[in-house]
Short mmCIF file of C-alpha atoms in Angstrom, two decimals:
data_model
loop_
_atom_site.label_atom_id
_atom_site.label_comp_id
_atom_site.label_asym_id
_atom_site.label_seq_id
_atom_site.Cartn_x
_atom_site.Cartn_y
_atom_site.Cartn_z
CA MET A 1312 0.05 -0.02 0.10
CA SER A 1313 1.21 3.61 -0.94
CA THR A 1314 0.78 6.76 0.71
CA LEU A 1315 0.08 9.83 -1.57
CA THR A 1316 0.94 13.68 -1.37
CA ALA A 1317 1.19 16.31 -3.99
CA PRO A 1318 2.92 15.51 -7.25
CA GLU A 1319 6.63 16.68 -7.39
CA THR A 1320 5.84 18.75 -10.48
CA ALA A 1321 2.69 20.02 -12.12
CA PRO A 1322 1.44 18.45 -14.99
CA VAL A 1323 2.91 20.09 -18.21
CA ARG A 1324 1.12 18.33 -21.27
CA THR A 1325 -2.01 16.29 -21.29
CA SER A 1326 -1.98 13.49 -23.84
CA ASN A 1327 -5.10 12.46 -25.71
CA GLY A 1328 -4.99 9.31 -23.90
CA PHE A 1329 -5.78 11.03 -20.66
CA TRP A 1330 -8.68 12.91 -22.32
CA TRP A 1331 -10.05 9.56 -23.55
CA LEU A 1332 -9.58 8.06 -20.18
CA LEU A 1333 -11.82 10.76 -18.57
CA TRP A 1334 -14.58 10.30 -21.18
CA ALA A 1335 -14.38 6.53 -20.51
CA LEU A 1336 -14.40 6.71 -16.57
CA TYR A 1337 -17.29 9.26 -16.40
CA THR A 1338 -19.19 7.60 -18.96
CA THR A 1339 -18.96 4.26 -17.38
CA GLN A 1340 -20.08 5.54 -13.94
CA PHE A 1341 -23.40 6.80 -15.21
CA ILE A 1342 -24.27 3.62 -17.50
CA GLY A 1343 -24.79 1.59 -14.46
CA ALA A 1344 -26.18 4.56 -12.36
CA SER A 1345 -28.71 5.34 -14.89
CA PHE A 1346 -29.68 1.86 -15.49
CA LEU A 1347 -30.35 1.39 -11.93
CA SER A 1348 -32.44 4.70 -11.55
CA THR A 1349 -34.24 4.53 -14.76
CA GLY A 1350 -33.99 1.30 -16.56
CA LEU A 1351 -33.97 -1.09 -13.69
CA VAL A 1352 -36.85 0.84 -12.26
CA GLY A 1353 -38.96 0.41 -15.61
CA ILE A 1354 -38.06 -3.15 -16.07
CA LEU A 1355 -39.15 -3.92 -12.47
CA ARG A 1356 -42.39 -1.98 -12.71
CA ASP A 1357 -43.40 -3.33 -15.96
CA GLY A 1358 -42.96 -7.08 -14.34
CA GLY A 1359 -45.29 -5.75 -11.39
CA THR A 1360 -42.88 -4.72 -8.71
CA ASP A 1361 -44.83 -2.38 -6.14
CA LEU A 1362 -44.02 1.29 -6.04
CA GLY A 1363 -42.91 0.97 -2.44
CA THR A 1364 -40.18 -1.45 -3.40
CA LEU A 1365 -38.98 0.69 -6.12
CA GLY A 1366 -38.95 3.68 -3.81
CA LEU A 1367 -36.56 1.89 -1.31
CA LEU A 1368 -34.53 0.91 -4.46
CA GLN A 1369 -33.91 4.61 -5.11
CA LEU A 1370 -32.33 4.74 -1.48
CA LEU A 1371 -29.27 3.22 -3.09
CA ALA A 1372 -28.36 6.73 -4.61
CA LEU A 1373 -27.56 8.00 -1.18
CA VAL A 1374 -24.11 6.14 -1.36
CA TRP A 1375 -22.88 8.84 -3.97
CA PRO A 1376 -23.33 11.86 -1.58
CA LEU A 1377 -21.83 9.79 1.24
CA LYS A 1378 -18.89 8.77 -0.45
CA PHE A 1379 -16.73 11.55 0.95
CA LEU A 1380 -16.61 9.53 4.06
CA TRP A 1381 -14.10 7.07 2.54
CA ALA A 1382 -12.47 9.26 0.10
CA PRO A 1383 -9.73 10.07 2.21
CA LEU A 1384 -8.62 6.62 2.23
CA LEU A 1385 -8.18 6.53 -1.61
CA ASP A 1386 -6.00 9.57 -1.00
CA ARG A 1387 -3.87 7.86 1.57
CA TRP A 1388 -3.50 4.17 0.46
CA SER A 1389 -3.28 2.39 -2.97
CA PRO A 1390 -3.48 -1.33 -3.87
CA GLY A 1391 -0.43 -1.12 -5.91
CA ARG A 1392 2.28 1.68 -5.88
CA SER A 1393 4.09 0.41 -9.17
CA ARG A 1394 0.92 0.88 -11.02
CA GLY A 1395 0.05 4.30 -10.03
CA HIS A 1396 -1.84 5.30 -6.98
CA PHE A 1397 -5.13 6.09 -8.52
CA ARG A 1398 -4.87 3.95 -11.54
CA SER A 1399 -4.19 0.72 -9.27
CA TRP A 1400 -7.73 1.67 -7.75
CA LEU A 1401 -9.39 1.84 -11.23
CA LEU A 1402 -7.69 -1.68 -11.97
CA VAL A 1403 -9.74 -3.06 -9.19
CA LEU A 1404 -12.97 -1.09 -9.19
CA GLN A 1405 -13.73 -1.06 -12.93
CA PRO A 1406 -13.40 -4.74 -13.27
CA LEU A 1407 -15.77 -5.15 -9.99
CA MET A 1408 -18.28 -3.03 -11.74
CA VAL A 1409 -18.32 -5.20 -14.75
CA VAL A 1410 -18.62 -8.32 -12.53
CA SER A 1411 -21.53 -6.96 -10.51
CA LEU A 1412 -23.33 -6.30 -13.72
CA LEU A 1413 -22.57 -9.74 -15.32
CA ALA A 1414 -23.70 -11.33 -12.11
CA MET A 1415 -27.13 -9.78 -12.63
CA ALA A 1416 -27.38 -11.57 -15.99
CA VAL A 1417 -27.00 -14.94 -14.11
CA VAL A 1418 -30.44 -14.06 -12.40
CA GLY A 1419 -32.91 -15.33 -15.18
CA ASP A 1420 -35.88 -13.31 -13.90
CA PRO A 1421 -35.32 -9.86 -11.94
CA GLN A 1422 -38.74 -10.26 -10.49
CA ASP A 1423 -38.18 -13.83 -9.18
CA GLY A 1424 -34.53 -12.95 -8.13
CA LEU A 1425 -35.33 -9.47 -6.93
CA GLY A 1426 -33.10 -9.90 -3.55
CA ALA A 1427 -30.09 -10.90 -5.50
CA VAL A 1428 -30.52 -8.10 -8.11
CA VAL A 1429 -30.82 -5.50 -5.39
CA ALA A 1430 -27.67 -6.95 -3.30
CA LEU A 1431 -25.81 -6.68 -6.84
CA ALA A 1432 -27.16 -3.30 -7.57
CA ALA A 1433 -25.93 -2.06 -4.01
CA ALA A 1434 -22.57 -3.64 -4.71
CA PHE A 1435 -22.37 -1.69 -8.20
CA VAL A 1436 -23.28 1.69 -6.62
CA VAL A 1437 -20.41 1.12 -4.01
CA PHE A 1438 -17.91 0.28 -6.73
CA SER A 1439 -18.96 3.01 -8.99
CA ALA A 1440 -19.07 5.75 -6.32
CA THR A 1441 -15.47 4.61 -5.28
CA GLN A 1442 -14.41 4.77 -8.83
CA ASP A 1443 -15.58 8.40 -9.11
CA ILE A 1444 -13.31 9.17 -6.34
CA ALA A 1445 -10.48 7.75 -8.06
CA ALA A 1446 -11.57 9.41 -11.26
CA ASP A 1447 -11.97 12.92 -9.68
CA ALA A 1448 -8.66 12.59 -8.14
CA LEU A 1449 -6.92 11.79 -11.60
CA SER A 1450 -8.63 14.87 -12.95
CA VAL A 1451 -7.32 17.09 -10.21
CA ARG A 1452 -3.74 15.70 -10.37
CA GLY A 1453 -3.72 15.34 -14.33
CA LEU A 1454 -5.22 18.60 -15.58
CA THR A 1455 -3.42 22.10 -15.36
CA SER A 1456 -5.52 24.94 -14.12
CA GLU A 1457 -5.80 26.05 -17.90
CA GLN A 1458 -7.60 22.73 -18.46
CA HIS A 1459 -10.03 22.81 -15.92
CA ASP A 1460 -12.94 24.16 -18.08
CA LEU A 1461 -12.49 21.54 -20.77
CA GLY A 1462 -12.04 18.87 -17.93
CA ALA A 1463 -15.17 20.08 -16.24
CA GLY A 1464 -17.15 19.75 -19.67
CA ILE A 1465 -15.85 16.27 -20.00
CA GLN A 1466 -16.84 15.29 -16.60
CA VAL A 1467 -20.52 16.51 -17.02
CA GLY A 1468 -20.81 15.81 -20.63
CA ALA A 1469 -19.76 12.29 -20.30
CA SER A 1470 -22.42 11.52 -17.68
CA TYR A 1471 -25.17 12.18 -20.31
CA ILE A 1472 -23.63 9.79 -22.68
CA GLY A 1473 -23.89 7.30 -19.83
CA THR A 1474 -27.48 8.24 -18.94
CA VAL A 1475 -28.46 7.54 -22.75
CA ILE A 1476 -26.98 4.21 -22.76
CA GLY A 1477 -28.06 3.14 -19.21
CA GLY A 1478 -31.40 4.68 -19.20
CA GLY A 1479 -32.51 4.65 -23.10
CA LEU A 1480 -30.39 1.87 -24.74
CA ALA A 1481 -30.81 -0.59 -21.90
CA LEU A 1482 -34.66 -0.52 -22.25
CA LEU A 1483 -34.56 -0.69 -25.88
CA VAL A 1484 -32.23 -3.85 -25.79
CA TYR A 1485 -34.60 -5.24 -22.98
CA GLU A 1486 -37.67 -4.86 -25.08
CA ALA A 1487 -35.93 -6.67 -28.07
CA TRP A 1488 -33.84 -9.44 -26.45
CA GLY A 1489 -34.85 -9.54 -22.78
CA TRP A 1490 -33.19 -9.01 -19.43
CA ARG A 1491 -29.80 -11.04 -19.57
CA VAL A 1492 -28.73 -9.48 -23.08
CA ALA A 1493 -29.59 -5.98 -21.79
CA VAL A 1494 -27.37 -6.37 -18.64
CA VAL A 1495 -24.63 -8.01 -20.63
CA VAL A 1496 -24.45 -5.19 -23.25
CA LEU A 1497 -24.10 -2.60 -20.22
CA ALA A 1498 -21.42 -4.82 -18.82
CA LEU A 1499 -19.53 -4.83 -22.05
CA CYS A 1500 -19.97 -1.14 -22.52
CA THR A 1501 -18.65 -0.76 -18.79
CA ALA A 1502 -15.55 -2.98 -19.75
CA LEU A 1503 -14.61 -0.83 -22.58
CA ALA A 1504 -13.34 1.93 -20.11
CA MET A 1505 -10.48 -0.82 -19.24
CA VAL A 1506 -8.67 -0.13 -22.37
CA PRO A 1507 -7.63 3.60 -21.69
CA VAL A 1508 -7.09 2.38 -17.86
CA LEU A 1509 -4.43 -0.14 -19.08
CA ARG A 1510 -2.78 2.17 -21.49
CA HIS A 1511 -2.75 5.13 -18.82
CA SER A 1512 0.66 5.74 -17.11
CA GLU A 1513 0.39 7.62 -13.88
CA THR A 1514 3.83 9.01 -12.73
CA GLU A 1515 4.43 10.77 -9.75
CA ARG A 1516 6.68 11.00 -6.64
CA VAL A 1517 5.14 9.30 -3.55
CA VAL A 1518 6.19 10.50 -0.02
CA PRO A 1519 4.79 9.55 3.19
CA ASP A 1520 2.42 12.30 4.67
CA PRO A 1521 0.69 11.70 8.07
CA GLU A 1522 -1.81 14.33 7.16
CA VAL A 1523 -3.13 12.85 3.87
CA GLY A 1524 -6.31 10.57 4.25
CA ARG A 1525 -6.74 11.47 8.05
CA LEU A 1526 -10.32 12.10 8.95
CA SER A 1527 -9.20 15.48 10.76
CA ALA A 1528 -8.37 16.68 7.28
CA MET A 1529 -11.51 15.55 5.54
CA PHE A 1530 -13.09 19.11 5.49
CA GLY A 1531 -9.87 20.82 4.83
CA VAL A 1532 -10.75 22.04 1.43
CA LEU A 1533 -13.48 24.32 3.16
CA SER A 1534 -10.37 26.20 4.59
CA VAL A 1535 -9.41 27.37 1.20
CA PRO A 1536 -10.31 31.12 0.81
CA GLY A 1537 -13.81 31.31 -0.16
CA ALA A 1538 -14.65 27.65 -0.32
CA ARG A 1539 -16.78 27.70 2.65
CA VAL A 1540 -19.64 29.82 1.12
CA TRP A 1541 -19.13 28.35 -2.28
CA GLY A 1542 -19.29 24.90 -1.09
CA LEU A 1543 -21.79 25.09 1.65
CA VAL A 1544 -24.26 27.74 0.54
CA ALA A 1545 -23.93 28.98 -3.08
CA VAL A 1546 -23.46 25.53 -5.13
CA PRO A 1547 -25.97 23.54 -2.94
CA LEU A 1548 -28.69 26.44 -3.63
CA VAL A 1549 -28.23 25.94 -7.23
CA ALA A 1550 -28.30 22.08 -6.97
CA LEU A 1551 -31.47 22.38 -4.80
CA GLY A 1552 -33.28 24.67 -7.13
CA SER A 1553 -32.53 22.86 -10.15
CA ALA A 1554 -33.28 19.29 -8.86
CA ALA A 1555 -36.63 20.75 -7.36
CA VAL A 1556 -37.64 21.87 -10.83
CA TRP A 1557 -36.60 18.72 -12.62
CA SER A 1558 -38.26 16.59 -9.95
CA LEU A 1559 -41.54 18.19 -11.42
CA VAL A 1560 -40.96 17.20 -14.78
CA THR A 1561 -42.19 13.41 -14.80
CA PRO A 1562 -45.22 13.75 -12.63
CA ALA A 1563 -46.43 17.02 -14.34
CA LEU A 1564 -46.32 15.38 -17.81
CA VAL A 1565 -48.02 12.10 -16.42
CA ASP A 1566 -50.89 14.54 -14.97
CA ALA A 1567 -50.89 16.12 -18.30
CA GLY A 1568 -51.73 12.95 -20.10
CA TRP A 1569 -48.41 11.91 -21.56
CA SER A 1570 -47.66 8.12 -22.03
CA LEU A 1571 -44.92 6.74 -19.86
CA GLY A 1572 -43.08 5.35 -22.54
CA PHE A 1573 -42.86 8.99 -24.24
CA ILE A 1574 -41.89 10.60 -20.94
CA GLY A 1575 -39.04 8.04 -20.43
CA THR A 1576 -37.85 8.82 -23.96
CA VAL A 1577 -37.80 12.66 -23.57
CA THR A 1578 -36.36 12.79 -20.07
CA SER A 1579 -33.67 10.14 -20.44
CA VAL A 1580 -32.89 10.36 -24.27
CA VAL A 1581 -34.14 13.35 -25.92
CA ALA A 1582 -33.24 15.98 -23.21
CA ALA A 1583 -29.78 14.19 -22.82
CA VAL A 1584 -28.84 15.12 -26.28
CA PRO A 1585 -28.76 18.91 -25.88
CA ALA A 1586 -27.23 18.42 -22.26
CA LEU A 1587 -24.37 16.70 -23.74
CA GLY A 1588 -23.74 19.41 -26.17
CA ALA A 1589 -24.53 22.17 -23.29
CA ALA A 1590 -21.50 20.58 -21.38
CA LEU A 1591 -19.14 20.81 -24.25
CA LEU A 1592 -20.42 24.44 -24.99
CA GLY A 1593 -20.23 25.14 -21.12
CA GLY A 1594 -16.44 24.43 -21.33
CA ARG A 1595 -15.85 26.69 -24.30
CA LEU A 1596 -17.82 29.53 -22.66
CA CYS A 1597 -15.98 29.21 -19.25
CA ARG A 1598 -12.75 29.68 -21.22
CA ARG A 1599 -13.87 32.54 -23.37
CA TYR A 1600 -16.15 34.42 -21.17
CA GLY A 1601 -15.25 33.20 -17.73
CA ARG A 1602 -17.21 30.98 -15.20
CA GLY A 1603 -19.53 33.91 -13.82
CA VAL A 1604 -21.05 34.51 -17.21
CA THR A 1605 -21.22 30.93 -17.93
CA LEU A 1606 -23.30 30.34 -14.83
CA LEU A 1607 -25.64 33.38 -15.72
CA ILE A 1608 -26.28 31.70 -19.32
CA GLY A 1609 -27.08 28.46 -17.74
CA ALA A 1610 -29.30 29.99 -15.39
CA ALA A 1611 -31.11 31.97 -18.22
CA ILE A 1612 -31.69 28.74 -20.26
CA GLN A 1613 -32.92 26.84 -17.33
CA LEU A 1614 -35.32 29.77 -16.53
CA LEU A 1615 -36.57 29.55 -20.25
CA GLY A 1616 -36.98 26.01 -19.85
CA GLY A 1617 -38.98 26.27 -16.62
CA LEU A 1618 -41.19 28.87 -18.22
CA CYS A 1619 -42.00 26.55 -21.20
CA PHE A 1620 -43.54 24.15 -18.23
CA VAL A 1621 -45.94 26.78 -17.20
CA PRO A 1622 -48.51 25.96 -19.93
CA VAL A 1623 -48.02 22.26 -18.99
CA VAL A 1624 -48.58 22.63 -15.35
CA TRP A 1625 -51.21 25.33 -15.42
CA SER A 1626 -54.34 23.94 -17.10
CA ALA A 1627 -56.29 27.24 -17.00
CA LEU A 1628 -54.16 28.40 -20.11
CA ALA A 1629 -55.95 26.03 -22.24
CA VAL A 1630 -53.10 25.37 -24.52
CA PRO A 1631 -53.68 22.96 -27.42
CA HIS A 1632 -52.48 19.46 -26.91
CA GLY A 1633 -49.87 19.55 -29.80
CA ALA A 1634 -48.41 23.02 -28.50
CA GLN A 1635 -48.31 21.69 -24.79
CA VAL A 1636 -46.28 18.62 -26.05
CA GLY A 1637 -43.85 20.96 -27.88
CA LEU A 1638 -43.40 23.16 -24.94
CA GLY A 1639 -42.98 20.15 -22.64
CA VAL A 1640 -40.26 18.77 -24.70
CA VAL A 1641 -38.38 22.21 -25.06
CA GLY A 1642 -38.91 22.61 -21.49
CA ALA A 1643 -37.42 19.42 -20.17
CA CYS A 1644 -34.41 20.05 -22.56
CA GLY A 1645 -33.87 23.62 -21.37
CA VAL A 1646 -34.09 22.78 -17.77
CA LEU A 1647 -31.59 19.95 -18.05
CA ALA A 1648 -29.30 21.86 -20.49
CA GLY A 1649 -29.09 24.95 -18.25
CA TYR A 1650 -28.09 22.81 -15.16
CA THR A 1651 -25.42 21.23 -17.46
CA VAL A 1652 -23.92 24.66 -18.48
CA MET A 1653 -23.96 25.97 -14.74
CA ASN A 1654 -22.69 22.44 -13.54
CA THR A 1655 -19.65 22.83 -15.96
CA GLY A 1656 -18.61 26.15 -14.22
CA ILE A 1657 -19.08 24.83 -10.86
CA TYR A 1658 -16.91 21.65 -11.72
CA ALA A 1659 -14.22 23.97 -13.04
CA VAL A 1660 -14.19 25.95 -9.90
CA ASN A 1661 -14.11 22.75 -7.63
CA LEU A 1662 -11.40 21.50 -9.84
CA ASP A 1663 -9.20 24.96 -8.93
CA ILE A 1664 -9.65 24.77 -5.36
CA SER A 1665 -9.07 20.89 -4.82
CA ARG A 1666 -5.68 20.39 -3.27
CA PRO A 1667 -3.40 18.03 -5.25
CA GLY A 1668 -2.25 16.10 -2.13
CA HIS A 1669 -5.99 15.52 -1.18
CA ALA A 1670 -7.37 15.29 -4.67
CA GLY A 1671 -9.85 12.53 -4.20
CA ALA A 1672 -11.17 13.74 -0.83
CA ASP A 1673 -11.76 17.54 -1.76
CA PHE A 1674 -13.53 17.32 -5.02
CA THR A 1675 -15.46 14.34 -3.74
CA LEU A 1676 -16.41 16.32 -0.66
CA LEU A 1677 -17.48 19.43 -2.66
CA SER A 1678 -19.55 17.41 -5.20
CA SER A 1679 -21.20 15.28 -2.18
CA ILE A 1680 -22.59 18.43 -0.71
CA SER A 1681 -23.94 19.48 -4.14
CA MET A 1682 -25.59 16.05 -4.38
CA LEU A 1683 -26.96 16.17 -1.05
CA GLY A 1684 -28.59 19.64 -1.96
CA GLY A 1685 -30.08 18.05 -5.09
CA THR A 1686 -31.42 15.26 -3.14
CA ILE A 1687 -33.23 17.46 -0.69
CA GLY A 1688 -34.35 19.72 -3.57
CA ALA A 1689 -36.04 16.81 -5.55
CA SER A 1690 -37.77 15.59 -2.35
CA ALA A 1691 -39.09 19.39 -1.29
CA GLY A 1692 -40.00 19.89 -4.73
CA LEU A 1693 -42.51 17.18 -4.91
CA VAL A 1694 -43.74 17.74 -1.21
CA LEU A 1695 -44.32 21.46 -1.92
CA ALA A 1696 -46.25 20.58 -5.34
CA SER A 1697 -48.22 18.30 -3.45
CA ILE A 1698 -49.49 21.08 -1.10
CA THR A 1699 -49.53 24.14 -3.38
CA GLY A 1700 -49.62 22.71 -6.70
CA TYR A 1701 -46.91 22.52 -9.42
CA GLY A 1702 -46.64 26.24 -10.30
CA VAL A 1703 -45.55 27.55 -6.90
CA SER A 1704 -43.20 24.63 -6.54
CA LEU A 1705 -41.74 25.49 -10.06
CA VAL A 1706 -41.37 29.33 -9.22
CA LEU A 1707 -39.71 28.64 -5.99
CA GLY A 1708 -37.13 26.08 -7.63
CA LEU A 1709 -36.31 28.75 -10.37
CA ALA A 1710 -36.00 31.38 -7.47
CA LEU A 1711 -33.47 29.46 -5.61
CA VAL A 1712 -31.28 28.60 -8.75
CA VAL A 1713 -31.11 32.31 -9.44
CA LEU A 1714 -30.20 33.09 -5.70
CA GLY A 1715 -27.42 30.56 -5.88
CA VAL A 1716 -26.13 31.76 -8.96
CA LEU A 1717 -25.98 35.43 -7.92
CA LEU A 1718 -24.07 34.27 -4.78
CA CYS A 1719 -21.63 32.31 -6.94
CA ARG A 1720 -21.19 35.36 -9.22
CA SER A 1721 -20.47 37.77 -6.17
CA HIS A 1722 -17.87 35.24 -4.62
CA PRO A 1723 -14.12 35.98 -4.76
CA LEU A 1724 -13.56 32.37 -6.53
CA LEU A 1725 -15.25 33.72 -9.78
CA ALA A 1726 -13.75 37.24 -9.43
CA ARG A 1727 -10.75 36.24 -11.36
CA HIS A 1728 -12.80 34.27 -13.98
#
């Protein structure tokens, strides 16, 4: 086992292979994650699984916001020093992700073997969340500050490729060839990431440091000037408001009379395509106009998307069905694309303030706090909608996003961008 501190020198040149490595790692994380949150839920519901069981299955997602608890351990220890500190973690975790998916294929019917499927899903979530820590650490340590904008775009954009594969393609394969083929296809897609992992060479000077990986240093990134307000207030507000708005999309469209199949296509596939483009655009906007302007542009896109939902959630407007469908599709795309643009700017700043010697723990903590805000926002948005109706919840969610962006914009961390 090895102990890690900051690299001897900052990276000078990033190879094309490293960029492909980032694309592969972040895509495969969300192939499985999207399958568990969308594809598997649809398959189990189609087979008659009750909503209560499906709701409990969603609790597995809480592993991701909690992964900061063991992130310092990955900074401190490594399974194999000679193969690269974080690369050696990937050499263990990526195959475990593949094996857990292949093991699901052994279960002939997910309904009859529901207990085994849930156990394997839980294992996959733990493996993928831990793989994310190693991937984030490689991003922090392998990219120069000038490359953080592009790196953030790849991090966010790759997640939507994974979402399309895990949430959309998996259901199409399932309908055509069944459960086992669908799971094997996802496993093979996940296994492809091993190619850039095996080709990657992680070189660094490793020096013992008693502070790296200690629980006492877990929240050390918040001592970076400006990081406390950024990580604990501004960014969580953006995540909370965006998640509240997005949580309304599916139930609002159901209540508007849309079919479940069409809703799934719109939210998991159609909306993911402009979101991928928005992630790549966000990286370019950050480099050209700065992170503050990028956040404003993202908020404006999300605001327009949210306004498109007004005729959908407010039946008093009596908009023709065709126009309502069009506005609903545009609204879903706008809400998700706007959040993606904002997230690109946010991730770029997170890369800036993460300390190289604590790369896994720092970036993971910042993203975990944001995820927790999103989890609370999604729940609060639905609860508020049940009390006051969709309209009030929609407006409040958008207002929180604007407030969070304004706090980000006024913050010293964005003053130099």
